[in-house]
Short mmCIF file of C-alpha atoms in Angstrom, two decimals:
data_model
loop_
_atom_site.label_atom_id
_atom_site.label_comp_id
_atom_site.label_asym_id
_atom_site.label_seq_id
_atom_site.Cartn_x
_atom_site.Cartn_y
_atom_site.Cartn_z
CA UNK A 1 -136.20 -126.32 87.58
CA UNK A 2 -137.09 -126.14 90.85
CA UNK A 3 -136.10 -128.96 93.23
CA UNK A 4 -138.72 -131.32 94.97
CA UNK A 5 -139.75 -131.39 98.44
CA UNK A 6 -138.20 -128.02 99.38
CA UNK A 7 -140.04 -125.13 101.75
CA UNK A 8 -142.24 -123.09 100.05
CA UNK A 9 -142.99 -119.63 100.44
CA UNK A 10 -146.59 -118.39 99.11
CA UNK A 11 -148.67 -115.61 98.39
CA UNK A 12 -151.74 -114.83 96.73
CA UNK A 13 -150.14 -114.41 92.89
CA UNK A 14 -146.63 -115.69 93.51
CA UNK A 15 -144.66 -118.18 95.28
CA UNK A 16 -141.31 -118.75 95.65
CA UNK A 17 -138.94 -121.19 96.44
CA UNK A 18 -135.23 -121.35 96.96
CA UNK A 19 -132.03 -124.45 96.92
CA UNK A 20 -132.89 -128.09 98.28
CA UNK A 21 -131.59 -131.36 97.67
CA UNK A 22 -131.17 -132.72 94.41
CA UNK A 23 -129.48 -136.46 93.24
CA UNK A 24 -127.81 -137.91 95.92
CA UNK A 25 -125.77 -135.79 98.09
CA UNK A 26 -125.39 -133.06 95.63
CA UNK A 27 -127.84 -129.46 97.32
CA UNK A 28 -128.91 -126.46 94.99
CA UNK A 29 -128.88 -122.89 95.46
CA UNK A 30 -130.79 -121.18 93.16
CA UNK A 31 -133.94 -119.27 93.55
CA UNK A 32 -137.01 -119.71 91.78
CA UNK A 33 -140.69 -117.37 91.67
CA UNK A 34 -143.49 -119.16 90.11
CA UNK A 35 -146.15 -116.56 89.48
CA UNK A 36 -149.53 -117.59 89.09
CA UNK A 37 -152.53 -115.53 86.63
CA UNK A 38 -155.99 -115.10 88.64
CA UNK A 39 -159.03 -114.95 86.59
CA UNK A 40 -159.69 -111.60 87.00
CA UNK A 41 -163.93 -111.18 85.51
CA UNK A 42 -166.49 -111.15 88.51
CA UNK A 43 -168.75 -112.78 86.72
CA UNK A 44 -166.90 -116.49 87.71
CA UNK A 45 -166.40 -115.44 91.05
CA UNK A 46 -167.14 -117.71 93.76
CA UNK A 47 -168.01 -116.88 97.19
CA UNK A 48 -166.85 -119.01 100.18
CA UNK A 49 -166.86 -117.26 103.61
CA UNK A 50 -166.83 -113.91 103.02
CA UNK A 51 -164.37 -114.12 100.16
CA UNK A 52 -163.67 -114.50 96.63
CA UNK A 53 -161.82 -116.80 95.10
CA UNK A 54 -160.32 -116.41 91.53
CA UNK A 55 -159.96 -119.50 89.02
CA UNK A 56 -156.23 -119.56 87.98
CA UNK A 57 -155.47 -119.09 84.13
CA UNK A 58 -152.19 -120.46 84.04
CA UNK A 59 -148.80 -120.11 85.55
CA UNK A 60 -144.91 -120.24 85.45
CA UNK A 61 -141.68 -120.65 86.69
CA UNK A 62 -138.79 -118.28 86.52
CA UNK A 63 -135.25 -117.81 87.91
CA UNK A 64 -134.34 -115.55 89.53
CA UNK A 65 -130.88 -113.90 89.03
CA UNK A 66 -129.50 -112.29 91.86
CA UNK A 67 -126.32 -110.42 91.14
CA UNK A 68 -122.99 -111.03 90.24
CA UNK A 69 -122.01 -108.88 92.49
CA UNK A 70 -124.70 -109.99 95.59
CA UNK A 71 -124.37 -112.59 97.87
CA UNK A 72 -127.40 -115.12 98.15
CA UNK A 73 -127.20 -118.45 101.07
CA UNK A 74 -125.87 -121.29 100.87
CA UNK A 75 -126.79 -124.37 99.15
CA UNK A 76 -129.58 -126.15 101.48
CA UNK A 77 -132.13 -128.25 102.48
CA UNK A 78 -134.78 -128.68 105.59
CA UNK A 79 -135.32 -124.91 106.17
CA UNK A 80 -137.93 -122.39 106.96
CA UNK A 81 -139.21 -119.96 103.97
CA UNK A 82 -142.22 -118.02 105.97
CA UNK A 83 -143.74 -114.73 103.63
CA UNK A 84 -143.45 -111.45 105.50
CA UNK A 85 -146.42 -110.16 103.79
CA UNK A 86 -145.71 -106.89 105.07
CA UNK A 87 -142.88 -105.82 103.58
CA UNK A 88 -143.68 -108.30 100.44
CA UNK A 89 -139.96 -110.62 101.02
CA UNK A 90 -139.47 -113.82 102.45
CA UNK A 91 -137.67 -115.69 105.37
CA UNK A 92 -135.38 -118.27 105.51
CA UNK A 93 -134.06 -119.84 108.93
CA UNK A 94 -131.12 -122.44 108.97
CA UNK A 95 -131.05 -125.55 107.14
CA UNK A 96 -128.88 -128.57 105.62
CA UNK A 97 -125.35 -127.27 104.29
CA UNK A 98 -122.45 -129.15 103.53
CA UNK A 99 -121.09 -127.09 106.57
CA UNK A 100 -123.69 -129.24 109.15
CA UNK A 101 -127.15 -127.73 110.40
CA UNK A 102 -126.97 -124.15 109.94
CA UNK A 103 -128.49 -121.18 112.27
CA UNK A 104 -128.20 -118.20 109.82
CA UNK A 105 -131.22 -115.47 108.40
CA UNK A 106 -131.87 -114.56 105.02
CA UNK A 107 -134.48 -112.14 103.33
CA UNK A 108 -135.59 -112.16 100.32
CA UNK A 109 -136.74 -109.13 99.24
CA UNK A 110 -139.60 -107.65 96.29
CA UNK A 111 -136.49 -107.33 93.79
CA UNK A 112 -135.39 -110.86 94.25
CA UNK A 113 -131.87 -109.88 96.11
CA UNK A 114 -131.39 -111.61 99.04
CA UNK A 115 -129.57 -109.90 102.69
CA UNK A 116 -128.23 -111.79 105.14
CA UNK A 117 -129.43 -110.38 108.64
CA UNK A 118 -126.81 -111.18 112.26
CA UNK A 119 -127.74 -114.11 114.47
#
């Protein structure tokens, strides 16, 4: 299951979480996705500040499988993860890993593949 207290990246229907710290000094490099099922019944929508709010019908965490030939970021904690809304991707920068402070940049594509950006 996802680590506690680590950066996450959310949009209206999904949230991603990567790695983080576990018990003791252990670091993780797994990727998880939370899929949120929103109410579609228009009669249940509430108006607030010009936008419609929908209730949550349910949610579930799923691991994001990584292809065996693909690369993924190394295990770490204390990084920044943000939506890149126009591409449906998430961008991760830096963190603390087994080698110390990291300054690499990775993009999590909508298909679950990580791509490293040169820095």
